[in-house]
Structure formats: C-alpha cells, structure tokens
PDB file of C-alpha atoms in Angstrom:
ATOM      1  CA  MET A  55     -34.649  49.531  17.613  1.00 73.00           C
ATOM      2  CA  GLU A  56     -32.491  50.585  20.600  1.00 86.00           C
ATOM      3  CA  PRO A  57     -28.938  49.908  20.578  1.00 91.00           C
ATOM      4  CA  SER A  58     -27.439  47.613  23.051  1.00 94.00           C
ATOM      5  CA  ASN A  59     -25.548  48.759  26.017  1.00 96.00           C
ATOM      6  CA  LEU A  60     -22.438  47.122  24.523  1.00 97.00           C
ATOM      7  CA  LEU A  61     -22.669  49.067  21.217  1.00 97.00           C
ATOM      8  CA  VAL A  62     -23.248  52.376  23.086  1.00 97.00           C
ATOM      9  CA  LYS A  63     -20.005  51.722  25.180  1.00 97.00           C
ATOM     10  CA  LEU A  64     -17.998  50.964  21.996  1.00 98.00           C
ATOM     11  CA  SER A  65     -19.250  54.159  20.248  1.00 98.00           C
ATOM     12  CA  ARG A  66     -18.011  55.899  23.449  1.00 97.00           C
ATOM     13  CA  ARG A  67     -14.581  54.506  23.383  1.00 97.00           C
ATOM     14  CA  LEU A  68     -14.360  55.372  19.469  1.00 97.00           C
ATOM     15  CA  PHE A  69     -15.566  58.774  19.603  1.00 97.00           C
ATOM     16  CA  GLU A  70     -15.456  61.644  22.099  1.00 96.00           C
ATOM     17  CA  ASN A  71     -17.969  63.605  20.278  1.00 97.00           C
ATOM     18  CA  PRO A  72     -21.587  62.762  21.165  1.00 97.00           C
ATOM     19  CA  ASP A  73     -22.819  63.486  17.680  1.00 97.00           C
ATOM     20  CA  LYS A  74     -20.232  61.149  15.949  1.00 97.00           C
ATOM     21  CA  GLN A  75     -21.411  58.458  18.629  1.00 97.00           C
ATOM     22  CA  GLU A  76     -24.868  58.854  17.425  1.00 97.00           C
ATOM     23  CA  LYS A  77     -24.040  58.740  13.637  1.00 98.00           C
ATOM     24  CA  PHE A  78     -22.015  55.603  14.218  1.00 98.00           C
ATOM     25  CA  ILE A  79     -24.802  53.791  16.258  1.00 98.00           C
ATOM     26  CA  GLU A  80     -27.430  54.961  13.733  1.00 97.00           C
ATOM     27  CA  ALA A  81     -25.342  53.360  10.869  1.00 97.00           C
ATOM     28  CA  LEU A  82     -25.389  49.999  12.504  1.00 97.00           C
ATOM     29  CA  ILE A  83     -29.030  49.912  13.957  1.00 96.00           C
ATOM     30  CA  HIS A  84     -30.415  51.384  10.726  1.00 96.00           C
ATOM     31  CA  PRO A  85     -28.279  49.975   7.910  1.00 96.00           C
ATOM     32  CA  GLN A  86     -28.409  51.924   4.461  1.00 95.00           C
ATOM     33  CA  PRO A  87     -27.154  50.188   1.214  1.00 95.00           C
ATOM     34  CA  PHE A  88     -23.793  50.800   0.305  1.00 96.00           C
ATOM     35  CA  GLN A  89     -22.556  51.439  -3.273  1.00 96.00           C
ATOM     36  CA  PRO A  90     -21.495  48.320  -5.072  1.00 96.00           C
ATOM     37  CA  CYS A  91     -17.892  47.933  -6.219  1.00 98.00           C
ATOM     38  CA  ILE A  92     -16.082  45.996  -8.549  1.00 98.00           C
ATOM     39  CA  LEU A  93     -12.452  44.867  -9.083  1.00 98.00           C
ATOM     40  CA  TRP A  94     -11.702  44.422 -12.973  1.00 98.00           C
ATOM     41  CA  CYS A  95      -9.602  41.283 -13.251  1.00 97.00           C
ATOM     42  CA  GLN A  96      -9.586  41.552 -17.400  1.00 95.00           C
ATOM     43  CA  GLN A  97      -9.276  44.632 -19.618  1.00 92.00           C
ATOM     44  CA  LYS A  98     -12.309  46.883 -19.138  1.00 92.00           C
ATOM     45  CA  PRO A  99     -14.689  47.239 -22.049  1.00 91.00           C
ATOM     46  CA  ASP A 100     -14.514  50.474 -24.086  1.00 89.00           C
ATOM     47  CA  ASN A 101     -18.059  51.116 -23.009  1.00 90.00           C
ATOM     48  CA  LEU A 102     -18.542  50.448 -19.301  1.00 91.00           C
ATOM     49  CA  PRO A 103     -21.701  48.464 -18.795  1.00 93.00           C
ATOM     50  CA  PHE A 104     -22.289  50.531 -15.203  1.00 96.00           C
ATOM     51  CA  SER A 105     -22.495  53.969 -14.180  1.00 96.00           C
ATOM     52  CA  VAL A 106     -19.137  54.680 -12.115  1.00 96.00           C
ATOM     53  CA  GLU A 107     -18.845  57.187  -9.428  1.00 96.00           C
ATOM     54  CA  THR A 108     -15.904  59.558  -9.354  1.00 95.00           C
ATOM     55  CA  PRO A 109     -12.843  57.783  -7.788  1.00 96.00           C
ATOM     56  CA  THR A 110     -11.220  58.607  -4.463  1.00 96.00           C
ATOM     57  CA  ILE A 111      -7.571  59.435  -4.339  1.00 95.00           C
ATOM     58  CA  TRP A 112      -6.654  56.126  -2.893  1.00 96.00           C
ATOM     59  CA  GLN A 113      -8.650  53.909  -5.512  1.00 97.00           C
ATOM     60  CA  PRO A 114      -6.597  52.161  -8.190  1.00 97.00           C
ATOM     61  CA  GLN A 115      -7.356  52.092 -11.615  1.00 96.00           C
ATOM     62  CA  PHE A 116      -8.521  48.372 -11.715  1.00 97.00           C
ATOM     63  CA  VAL A 117     -11.578  49.362  -9.292  1.00 98.00           C
ATOM     64  CA  ASP A 118     -14.815  51.066 -10.044  1.00 97.00           C
ATOM     65  CA  ARG A 119     -17.493  52.091  -7.392  1.00 97.00           C
ATOM     66  CA  LEU A 120     -20.686  52.052  -9.012  1.00 97.00           C
ATOM     67  CA  TYR A 121     -23.972  53.828  -8.533  1.00 96.00           C
ATOM     68  CA  LEU A 122     -26.414  52.625  -6.131  1.00 95.00           C
ATOM     69  CA  GLY A 123     -28.881  50.216  -7.758  1.00 93.00           C
ATOM     70  CA  GLU A 124     -26.357  48.599 -10.103  1.00 96.00           C
ATOM     71  CA  LYS A 125     -26.251  44.806  -9.963  1.00 95.00           C
ATOM     72  CA  PRO A 126     -22.834  43.759 -11.139  1.00 97.00           C
ATOM     73  CA  GLY A 127     -22.968  40.128  -9.859  1.00 96.00           C
ATOM     74  CA  GLN A 128     -25.922  39.673 -12.349  1.00 95.00           C
ATOM     75  CA  HIS A 129     -24.138  40.750 -15.477  1.00 95.00           C
ATOM     76  CA  PRO A 130     -22.590  38.263 -17.877  1.00 95.00           C
ATOM     77  CA  LEU A 131     -19.176  39.792 -17.685  1.00 96.00           C
ATOM     78  CA  HIS A 132     -19.168  38.572 -14.022  1.00 97.00           C
ATOM     79  CA  ASN A 133     -19.530  34.870 -14.927  1.00 95.00           C
ATOM     80  CA  GLN A 134     -16.755  35.502 -17.529  1.00 95.00           C
ATOM     81  CA  GLY A 135     -14.423  36.615 -14.896  1.00 96.00           C
ATOM     82  CA  TYR A 136     -13.969  40.084 -15.985  1.00 97.00           C
ATOM     83  CA  PHE A 137     -14.582  41.521 -12.661  1.00 98.00           C
ATOM     84  CA  TYR A 138     -14.883  40.571  -8.825  1.00 98.00           C
ATOM     85  CA  CYS A 139     -17.613  42.191  -6.597  1.00 98.00           C
ATOM     86  CA  LEU A 140     -16.673  43.316  -3.207  1.00 96.00           C
ATOM     87  CA  ASP A 141     -17.307  45.950  -0.522  1.00 95.00           C
ATOM     88  CA  PHE A 142     -15.467  49.359  -1.099  1.00 97.00           C
ATOM     89  CA  SER A 143     -14.094  48.886   2.630  1.00 97.00           C
ATOM     90  CA  SER A 144     -12.016  45.991   1.353  1.00 98.00           C
ATOM     91  CA  VAL A 145     -10.437  48.362  -1.396  1.00 98.00           C
ATOM     92  CA  PHE A 146      -9.825  50.846   1.295  1.00 98.00           C
ATOM     93  CA  ALA A 147      -8.142  48.131   3.616  1.00 98.00           C
ATOM     94  CA  ALA A 148      -6.021  46.851   0.503  1.00 98.00           C
ATOM     95  CA  ALA A 149      -5.204  50.543  -0.673  1.00 98.00           C
ATOM     96  CA  THR A 150      -1.952  50.139   1.496  1.00 98.00           C
ATOM     97  CA  LEU A 151      -0.583  47.742  -0.932  1.00 98.00           C
ATOM     98  CA  LEU A 152      -0.540  50.450  -3.713  1.00 98.00           C
ATOM     99  CA  THR A 153       2.376  52.069  -1.920  1.00 98.00           C
ATOM    100  CA  ILE A 154       4.772  49.065  -2.495  1.00 97.00           C
ATOM    101  CA  THR A 155       7.259  49.497  -5.117  1.00 94.00           C
ATOM    102  CA  GLN A 156       9.638  46.639  -4.765  1.00 91.00           C
ATOM    103  CA  PRO A 157       9.435  43.689  -7.141  1.00 92.00           C
ATOM    104  CA  MET A 158       7.037  40.902  -5.792  1.00 96.00           C
ATOM    105  CA  HIS A 159       8.457  37.189  -6.085  1.00 96.00           C
ATOM    106  CA  LEU A 160       6.013  35.891  -3.619  1.00 97.00           C
ATOM    107  CA  VAL A 161       2.806  37.170  -2.204  1.00 98.00           C
ATOM    108  CA  PHE A 162       1.216  35.096   0.747  1.00 98.00           C
ATOM    109  CA  ASP A 163      -2.377  35.619   1.719  1.00 98.00           C
ATOM    110  CA  MET A 164      -2.980  34.047   5.135  1.00 98.00           C
ATOM    111  CA  CYS A 165      -6.572  34.166   5.550  1.00 98.00           C
ATOM    112  CA  ALA A 166      -7.619  34.337   2.053  1.00 98.00           C
ATOM    113  CA  SER A 167     -11.190  33.304   1.295  1.00 97.00           C
ATOM    114  CA  PRO A 168     -13.355  34.334  -0.452  1.00 97.00           C
ATOM    115  CA  GLY A 169     -10.452  35.856  -2.265  1.00 98.00           C
ATOM    116  CA  GLY A 170     -10.877  39.562  -2.681  1.00 98.00           C
ATOM    117  CA  LYS A 171      -7.591  40.507  -1.183  1.00 98.00           C
ATOM    118  CA  SER A 172      -5.583  37.958  -3.101  1.00 98.00           C
ATOM    119  CA  ILE A 173      -7.150  39.226  -6.440  1.00 98.00           C
ATOM    120  CA  PHE A 174      -6.426  42.882  -5.377  1.00 98.00           C
ATOM    121  CA  ALA A 175      -2.903  42.086  -4.468  1.00 98.00           C
ATOM    122  CA  TYR A 176      -2.414  39.974  -7.736  1.00 98.00           C
ATOM    123  CA  GLN A 177      -3.838  42.994  -9.889  1.00 97.00           C
ATOM    124  CA  ALA A 178      -1.811  45.772  -7.973  1.00 98.00           C
ATOM    125  CA  LEU A 179       1.680  43.940  -7.539  1.00 98.00           C
ATOM    126  CA  GLN A 180       1.652  41.172 -10.296  1.00 97.00           C
ATOM    127  CA  PRO A 181       3.659  38.866  -8.398  1.00 97.00           C
ATOM    128  CA  ASP A 182       5.351  35.886  -9.695  1.00 96.00           C
ATOM    129  CA  LEU A 183       3.532  33.629  -7.356  1.00 96.00           C
ATOM    130  CA  LEU A 184       0.556  33.995  -5.195  1.00 97.00           C
ATOM    131  CA  ILE A 185      -0.178  31.619  -2.248  1.00 97.00           C
ATOM    132  CA  SER A 186      -3.613  31.952  -0.925  1.00 97.00           C
ATOM    133  CA  ASN A 187      -4.243  29.955   2.253  1.00 97.00           C
ATOM    134  CA  GLU A 188      -7.394  29.398   3.988  1.00 96.00           C
ATOM    135  CA  VAL A 189      -7.349  27.206   7.264  1.00 95.00           C
ATOM    136  CA  ILE A 190     -11.281  26.608   7.313  1.00 95.00           C
ATOM    137  CA  GLY A 191     -11.761  23.691   4.972  1.00 93.00           C
ATOM    138  CA  LYS A 192     -15.656  24.629   4.136  1.00 95.00           C
ATOM    139  CA  ARG A 193     -14.377  28.204   2.856  1.00 96.00           C
ATOM    140  CA  LEU A 194     -12.022  26.652   0.355  1.00 95.00           C
ATOM    141  CA  GLY A 195     -14.408  25.981  -2.554  1.00 96.00           C
ATOM    142  CA  MET A 196     -15.449  29.628  -2.592  1.00 97.00           C
ATOM    143  CA  LEU A 197     -11.925  30.747  -2.639  1.00 97.00           C
ATOM    144  CA  ILE A 198     -10.789  28.315  -5.563  1.00 96.00           C
ATOM    145  CA  SER A 199     -13.946  29.155  -7.415  1.00 97.00           C
ATOM    146  CA  ASN A 200     -13.211  32.907  -7.378  1.00 98.00           C
ATOM    147  CA  LEU A 201      -9.440  32.631  -8.137  1.00 97.00           C
ATOM    148  CA  LYS A 202     -10.269  30.419 -11.261  1.00 97.00           C
ATOM    149  CA  ARG A 203     -13.183  32.480 -12.446  1.00 97.00           C
ATOM    150  CA  CYS A 204     -11.059  35.687 -12.396  1.00 97.00           C
ATOM    151  CA  HIS A 205      -8.015  33.905 -14.100  1.00 96.00           C
ATOM    152  CA  ILE A 206      -5.567  34.464 -11.134  1.00 97.00           C
ATOM    153  CA  SER A 207      -2.507  32.648 -12.140  1.00 95.00           C
ATOM    154  CA  PRO A 208       0.281  31.468 -11.176  1.00 94.00           C
ATOM    155  CA  CYS A 209      -1.506  30.898  -7.878  1.00 96.00           C
ATOM    156  CA  VAL A 210      -1.820  27.889  -5.379  1.00 95.00           C
ATOM    157  CA  VAL A 211      -4.270  27.415  -2.838  1.00 95.00           C
ATOM    158  CA  VAL A 212      -3.226  25.789   0.549  1.00 95.00           C
ATOM    159  CA  ASN A 213      -5.283  24.821   3.610  1.00 95.00           C
ATOM    160  CA  ARG A 214      -3.201  24.892   6.746  1.00 95.00           C
ATOM    161  CA  ASP A 215      -2.667  26.776  10.239  1.00 96.00           C
ATOM    162  CA  SER A 216      -0.621  29.806  10.100  1.00 97.00           C
ATOM    163  CA  SER A 217       1.976  28.161  12.612  1.00 97.00           C
ATOM    164  CA  ILE A 218       2.954  25.321   9.829  1.00 95.00           C
ATOM    165  CA  PHE A 219       4.198  28.206   7.243  1.00 96.00           C
ATOM    166  CA  ALA A 220       6.026  29.956  10.190  1.00 96.00           C
ATOM    167  CA  GLU A 221       7.986  26.863  10.783  1.00 95.00           C
ATOM    168  CA  ASN A 222       8.607  25.892   7.130  1.00 94.00           C
ATOM    169  CA  ILE A 223       8.829  28.845   4.931  1.00 94.00           C
ATOM    170  CA  THR A 224      10.444  31.462   6.985  1.00 95.00           C
ATOM    171  CA  LEU A 225      11.582  34.802   5.390  1.00 96.00           C
ATOM    172  CA  SER A 226      10.216  33.944   2.079  1.00 95.00           C
ATOM    173  CA  SER A 227       7.497  36.299   1.215  1.00 97.00           C
ATOM    174  CA  ASN A 228       7.655  39.892  -0.203  1.00 98.00           C
ATOM    175  CA  LEU A 229       4.380  40.546   1.219  1.00 98.00           C
ATOM    176  CA  VAL A 230       1.925  38.646   3.571  1.00 98.00           C
ATOM    177  CA  ILE A 231      -1.574  39.599   3.853  1.00 98.00           C
ATOM    178  CA  VAL A 232      -3.237  38.969   7.152  1.00 98.00           C
ATOM    179  CA  ASP A 233      -7.055  39.913   6.668  1.00 98.00           C
ATOM    180  CA  ALA A 234      -7.542  38.633  10.129  1.00 98.00           C
ATOM    181  CA  PRO A 235     -10.690  36.705  11.340  1.00 96.00           C
ATOM    182  CA  CYS A 236     -12.513  39.074  13.552  1.00 97.00           C
ATOM    183  CA  THR A 237     -15.854  39.528  15.572  1.00 97.00           C
ATOM    184  CA  GLY A 238     -17.205  41.052  12.083  1.00 96.00           C
ATOM    185  CA  GLN A 239     -18.967  44.014  13.682  1.00 97.00           C
ATOM    186  CA  SER A 240     -19.285  45.898  10.316  1.00 97.00           C
ATOM    187  CA  LEU A 241     -21.524  42.961   9.145  1.00 96.00           C
ATOM    188  CA  LEU A 242     -24.447  44.996  11.080  1.00 96.00           C
ATOM    189  CA  ALA A 243     -23.809  47.863   8.796  1.00 97.00           C
ATOM    190  CA  LYS A 244     -24.686  45.986   5.758  1.00 96.00           C
ATOM    191  CA  GLY A 245     -27.847  44.618   7.457  1.00 95.00           C
ATOM    192  CA  GLU A 246     -26.324  41.049   8.260  1.00 95.00           C
ATOM    193  CA  LYS A 247     -26.211  39.384  11.877  1.00 92.00           C
ATOM    194  CA  ALA A 248     -23.045  39.144  13.883  1.00 92.00           C
ATOM    195  CA  PRO A 249     -24.455  37.693  17.108  1.00 92.00           C
ATOM    196  CA  GLY A 250     -22.356  38.656  20.265  1.00 95.00           C
ATOM    197  CA  CYS A 251     -19.801  40.683  18.360  1.00 97.00           C
ATOM    198  CA  PHE A 252     -19.617  43.475  20.738  1.00 97.00           C
ATOM    199  CA  HIS A 253     -19.111  40.980  23.854  1.00 97.00           C
ATOM    200  CA  PRO A 254     -15.659  41.439  25.514  1.00 97.00           C
ATOM    201  CA  THR A 255     -15.271  37.560  25.568  1.00 98.00           C
ATOM    202  CA  ALA A 256     -15.745  37.523  21.932  1.00 98.00           C
ATOM    203  CA  ILE A 257     -13.665  40.554  21.365  1.00 98.00           C
ATOM    204  CA  ASN A 258     -10.671  39.195  23.515  1.00 98.00           C
ATOM    205  CA  LYS A 259     -10.861  35.769  22.192  1.00 98.00           C
ATOM    206  CA  SER A 260     -10.802  37.319  18.520  1.00 98.00           C
ATOM    207  CA  ALA A 261      -7.888  39.651  19.592  1.00 98.00           C
ATOM    208  CA  ASN A 262      -5.632  36.580  21.008  1.00 98.00           C
ATOM    209  CA  ARG A 263      -6.307  34.727  17.740  1.00 98.00           C
ATOM    210  CA  GLN A 264      -5.333  37.457  15.566  1.00 98.00           C
ATOM    211  CA  LYS A 265      -1.987  38.042  17.674  1.00 98.00           C
ATOM    212  CA  ARG A 266      -1.294  34.429  17.223  1.00 98.00           C
ATOM    213  CA  ILE A 267      -1.831  34.782  13.515  1.00 98.00           C
ATOM    214  CA  ILE A 268       0.223  37.882  12.873  1.00 98.00           C
ATOM    215  CA  ALA A 269       2.959  36.618  15.021  1.00 98.00           C
ATOM    216  CA  ASN A 270       3.135  33.616  12.905  1.00 98.00           C
ATOM    217  CA  SER A 271       2.800  35.514   9.683  1.00 98.00           C
ATOM    218  CA  ALA A 272       5.753  37.694  10.686  1.00 98.00           C
ATOM    219  CA  GLN A 273       8.023  34.675  10.484  1.00 98.00           C
ATOM    220  CA  LEU A 274       7.175  34.455   6.703  1.00 98.00           C
ATOM    221  CA  VAL A 275       8.305  38.156   5.783  1.00 98.00           C
ATOM    222  CA  ALA A 276      11.475  38.358   3.979  1.00 98.00           C
ATOM    223  CA  PRO A 277      13.888  41.201   4.827  1.00 98.00           C
ATOM    224  CA  GLN A 278      12.493  44.638   3.571  1.00 97.00           C
ATOM    225  CA  GLY A 279       9.088  42.725   2.852  1.00 98.00           C
ATOM    226  CA  CYS A 280       5.981  43.755   3.970  1.00 98.00           C
ATOM    227  CA  LEU A 281       3.140  42.552   6.321  1.00 98.00           C
ATOM    228  CA  ALA A 282      -0.360  44.140   5.696  1.00 98.00           C
ATOM    229  CA  TYR A 283      -2.889  43.744   8.555  1.00 98.00           C
ATOM    230  CA  MET A 284      -6.627  44.485   8.326  1.00 98.00           C
ATOM    231  CA  THR A 285     -10.001  43.749   9.696  1.00 98.00           C
ATOM    232  CA  CYS A 286     -13.547  44.599   9.119  1.00 97.00           C
ATOM    233  CA  THR A 287     -14.314  45.153  12.868  1.00 98.00           C
ATOM    234  CA  TYR A 288     -14.296  48.354  14.984  1.00 98.00           C
ATOM    235  CA  SER A 289     -13.007  47.311  18.407  1.00 98.00           C
ATOM    236  CA  PRO A 290      -9.622  48.645  19.323  1.00 98.00           C
ATOM    237  CA  GLU A 291      -8.639  45.569  20.921  1.00 98.00           C
ATOM    238  CA  GLU A 292      -8.861  43.821  17.466  1.00 98.00           C
ATOM    239  CA  ASN A 293      -7.154  46.609  15.674  1.00 98.00           C
ATOM    240  CA  GLU A 294      -4.734  49.261  16.944  1.00 98.00           C
ATOM    241  CA  GLN A 295      -3.986  47.209  20.128  1.00 98.00           C
ATOM    242  CA  VAL A 296      -2.996  44.284  17.859  1.00 98.00           C
ATOM    243  CA  GLY A 297      -0.634  46.491  15.853  1.00 98.00           C
ATOM    244  CA  GLU A 298       0.899  48.045  19.063  1.00 98.00           C
ATOM    245  CA  TRP A 299       1.230  44.595  20.471  1.00 98.00           C
ATOM    246  CA  PHE A 300       2.856  43.227  17.134  1.00 98.00           C
ATOM    247  CA  LEU A 301       5.597  46.188  17.180  1.00 98.00           C
ATOM    248  CA  SER A 302       6.467  45.343  20.858  1.00 98.00           C
ATOM    249  CA  ARG A 303       6.947  41.716  19.956  1.00 98.00           C
ATOM    250  CA  PHE A 304       8.608  42.254  16.456  1.00 98.00           C
ATOM    251  CA  PRO A 305      10.812  45.609  16.758  1.00 97.00           C
ATOM    252  CA  GLN A 306      12.375  44.758  13.536  1.00 98.00           C
ATOM    253  CA  PHE A 307       8.957  45.952  11.880  1.00 98.00           C
ATOM    254  CA  LYS A 308       7.896  49.525  11.394  1.00 98.00           C
ATOM    255  CA  ALA A 309       4.404  50.800  10.474  1.00 98.00           C
ATOM    256  CA  ILE A 310       4.585  52.774   7.358  1.00 98.00           C
ATOM    257  CA  GLN A 311       3.099  55.985   6.757  1.00 98.00           C
ATOM    258  CA  ILE A 312       0.470  55.936   3.732  1.00 98.00           C
ATOM    259  CA  SER A 313       0.308  59.618   2.531  1.00 97.00           C
ATOM    260  CA  TYR A 314      -2.808  59.132   0.366  1.00 98.00           C
ATOM    261  CA  LEU A 315      -4.714  57.665   3.283  1.00 98.00           C
ATOM    262  CA  GLN A 316      -3.464  60.286   5.887  1.00 98.00           C
ATOM    263  CA  ASP A 317      -6.980  61.799   6.212  1.00 97.00           C
ATOM    264  CA  TYR A 318      -8.193  58.401   7.784  1.00 98.00           C
ATOM    265  CA  GLN A 319      -5.355  58.164  10.318  1.00 98.00           C
ATOM    266  CA  SER A 320      -6.886  56.327  13.399  1.00 98.00           C
ATOM    267  CA  HIS A 321      -7.249  59.094  16.029  1.00 96.00           C
ATOM    268  CA  LEU A 322      -6.863  56.142  18.740  1.00 97.00           C
ATOM    269  CA  THR A 323      -3.078  55.688  18.308  1.00 98.00           C
ATOM    270  CA  THR A 324       0.093  57.570  17.006  1.00 97.00           C
ATOM    271  CA  MET A 325       0.787  54.404  14.853  1.00 98.00           C
ATOM    272  CA  PRO A 326       0.348  55.067  11.320  1.00 98.00           C
ATOM    273  CA  CYS A 327      -3.047  53.152  10.743  1.00 98.00           C
ATOM    274  CA  TYR A 328      -6.217  53.955   8.988  1.00 98.00           C
ATOM    275  CA  ARG A 329      -9.852  53.431   9.499  1.00 98.00           C
ATOM    276  CA  ILE A 330     -13.013  54.036   7.707  1.00 98.00           C
ATOM    277  CA  PHE A 331     -16.546  53.988   9.485  1.00 98.00           C
ATOM    278  CA  PRO A 332     -19.846  53.079   8.240  1.00 98.00           C
ATOM    279  CA  GLN A 333     -21.325  56.838   8.787  1.00 97.00           C
ATOM    280  CA  ASP A 334     -18.332  57.962   6.196  1.00 95.00           C
ATOM    281  CA  ARG A 335     -20.607  56.153   3.548  1.00 95.00           C
ATOM    282  CA  LEU A 336     -17.682  54.519   1.786  1.00 95.00           C
ATOM    283  CA  GLY A 337     -18.355  51.116   2.958  1.00 96.00           C
ATOM    284  CA  ALA A 338     -19.252  49.126   6.217  1.00 97.00           C
ATOM    285  CA  GLY A 339     -15.968  49.964   7.953  1.00 97.00           C
ATOM    286  CA  ALA A 340     -12.279  48.677   7.834  1.00 98.00           C
ATOM    287  CA  PHE A 341      -9.017  48.965   9.527  1.00 98.00           C
ATOM    288  CA  THR A 342      -5.771  48.860   7.892  1.00 98.00           C
ATOM    289  CA  VAL A 343      -1.753  48.966   8.663  1.00 98.00           C
ATOM    290  CA  LEU A 344       1.140  48.138   6.618  1.00 98.00           C
ATOM    291  CA  PHE A 345       4.192  47.021   8.440  1.00 98.00           C
ATOM    292  CA  GLN A 346       7.764  46.539   6.970  1.00 98.00           C
ATOM    293  CA  ASN A 347      10.510  44.295   8.199  1.00 98.00           C
ATOM    294  CA  THR A 348      13.397  46.773   8.420  1.00 98.00           C
ATOM    295  CA  ASP A 349      16.032  43.782   8.539  1.00 97.00           C
ATOM    296  CA  GLU A 350      18.590  43.656   5.671  1.00 96.00           C
ATOM    297  CA  GLY A 351      19.266  40.685   3.567  1.00 93.00           C
ATOM    298  CA  GLU A 352      17.920  38.467   0.950  1.00 91.00           C
ATOM    299  CA  ALA A 353      14.550  36.835   0.826  1.00 92.00           C
ATOM    300  CA  LYS A 354      15.056  32.903   1.170  1.00 94.00           C
ATOM    301  CA  GLU A 355      14.137  30.953  -1.946  1.00 91.00           C
ATOM    302  CA  LEU A 356      10.850  29.217  -1.534  1.00 89.00           C
ATOM    303  CA  ASP A 357      11.486  25.378  -1.527  1.00 84.00           C
ATOM    304  CA  LYS A 358       8.755  24.168  -3.808  1.00 80.00           C
ATOM    305  CA  ASP A 359       9.270  20.646  -2.369  1.00 86.00           C
ATOM    306  CA  ILE A 360       8.453  21.976   1.118  1.00 87.00           C
ATOM    307  CA  LEU A 361       5.311  23.681  -0.294  1.00 83.00           C
ATOM    308  CA  TYR A 362       4.267  20.478  -1.989  1.00 82.00           C
ATOM    309  CA  SER A 363       4.654  18.553   1.238  1.00 86.00           C
ATOM    310  CA  LEU A 364       2.349  21.038   2.930  1.00 83.00           C
ATOM    311  CA  GLY A 365      -0.398  19.967   0.792  1.00 79.00           C
ATOM    312  CA  ILE A 366      -1.400  22.175  -2.145  1.00 77.00           C
ATOM    313  CA  ILE A 367      -4.934  21.946  -2.565  1.00 74.00           C
ATOM    314  CA  GLN A 368      -5.326  23.522  -5.964  1.00 72.00           C
ATOM    315  CA  ASN A 369      -2.849  24.805  -8.681  1.00 80.00           C
ATOM    316  CA  VAL A 370      -5.015  27.675 -10.090  1.00 75.00           C
TER     317      VAL A 370
END
C-alpha cells in the first residue's frame, strides 16, 4: 500500500529526519496492534487476572498496560465495572491532570463520550462533582452506560453546545477538559478508517471548531483553575497552532510545564505541550497541553438551578 501525497506531506512537516518520516508513514499504512490498557475504577484484586507491563513514569497507579494478546474487555470484571478499557495514548493525554494538586470541587468534561477522560479525571482528582457533556445525541448512550458501569458518582451528564455553558456557568470549574473533536488521523494507526483526515479542508474545518470549543471552555475555568486540551490527531493546525492561538486570545492563561512529560515535548513549538506518535509504540498517538488561568479570585458557586435548566440528561 502506497502512502497518499497528503500523508507524505504531513510526515515532512512533522519530522525533518527522513528516517522518522518513514517510520511514521509505516506505522499508519501497516498498523500493528498496541498493548491493551485498563483504568481501574474499583480496588484491584490481589491476584491480577492479566499480565502487566512495567509502568512508565507518567502512568498513574490506577492504570495498567497489559501484554499483547490480553483481552480485558471479555473478562467478567469488565462487566462488573472494575475497570475501563482504553488506548494507552488516552492515558498519556490525560497524564497532565496528575500534576494538579488543588482541591477539585467541579470538573467539567466538555466533549466527554465515550467517557475515558471523565473516568480518568474522577479517579485522579476525586472531584466533589463531575459534569460530563456530550453535544452529539447519539453518543450519549455510550457515555451514560460507561459512567454507570464504572460507578462514577456524583456525576451528571448534559447534552449542550459549549456556548451555552460559556454564557451560563462562567468561572465555576476548577478543571475543564477539552478532548477536542479532530480529524482522527490516529485511527489509521489502529487499523481503522478516517476518510479525508489529511485533507487541508477537513483539517481547517476541525481546527476552527476546536478554537470555538476551547474559547467557550475558557469561560468556565475558575481563577487558578486549569484547562486541559488534547487530541488524537497529528496535524499541527489542530494541536500546537490551536494552543498558540488560545494563548494569544486569552493572555490570562499560561501553558504549564509538566516535568514527567518533558521527554515528549513537541519539537514544533516552544510552548510546553507534549506528543506521542504511533512509531513510539505506546499508543496510536496523542497531543496534550495543560493551561492554567492565572487570574486571582474565587471560583463562582455553581448555580444548580441553572444547571437543571440547561437540561441534565442523567444523574449518575
């Protein structure tokens, strides 16, 4: 299978070294299976039912990367809500949250389905309340089902555009997660399809949507609170360039340096942000950056009546 011209062009923009370009392309046109990964939602059993890899330095206690060939989704503990299965790239993307030490009253996940980042944030930060929003109606069922199965509570699920929250619950959230909708280029590294994902029109459309969502999400972040932005795509327009645009539009935010991710610093910008690529063999690929609102002041109390008026789909 020959790589498309658009993929070759992207590889040249991502890597100066021809060898790295080739390895990146190879990982996408001849995808290899990645090791399965689980996020524990209940106490781990004394005798682990799976063979577990040595953890990375940025991997939290509640995550295990398993040997190739393990099938955790078929284990009875999965149905009982003991763990959630996810790509290890998602763990990398969410690892920025492990640097947050302040108490979490409210965590808001703006693009939550199928629920992996919400569950990670809940396990890592134990917030008083988690709000998981999903704007696409047909993705709600999966989100609610995963949060319920994994016993994530107190948590509410909502189904609104980001602009509604920007208008109604400003400065209320200690953390807002934006796992942004993207062109999904890393799907190819998992052997899945992502038609048109390298086309400039699709990339620009995606980047504009991401800017709109992150700008709305910024309105929710309390003083000294954080905004975690992440994607599962490779193009700089959807990653570094969104982060740089965001900092230029919202100068009260700064990008936080994450010491335990420094080996993964993006070489495409000086802003502290981090990437893995499929040829690294840790997962299909991810980009991640953590911003902090440097303004002083207190978080606004969340008005529960306003929240209910916005239409809670499900109390989990």
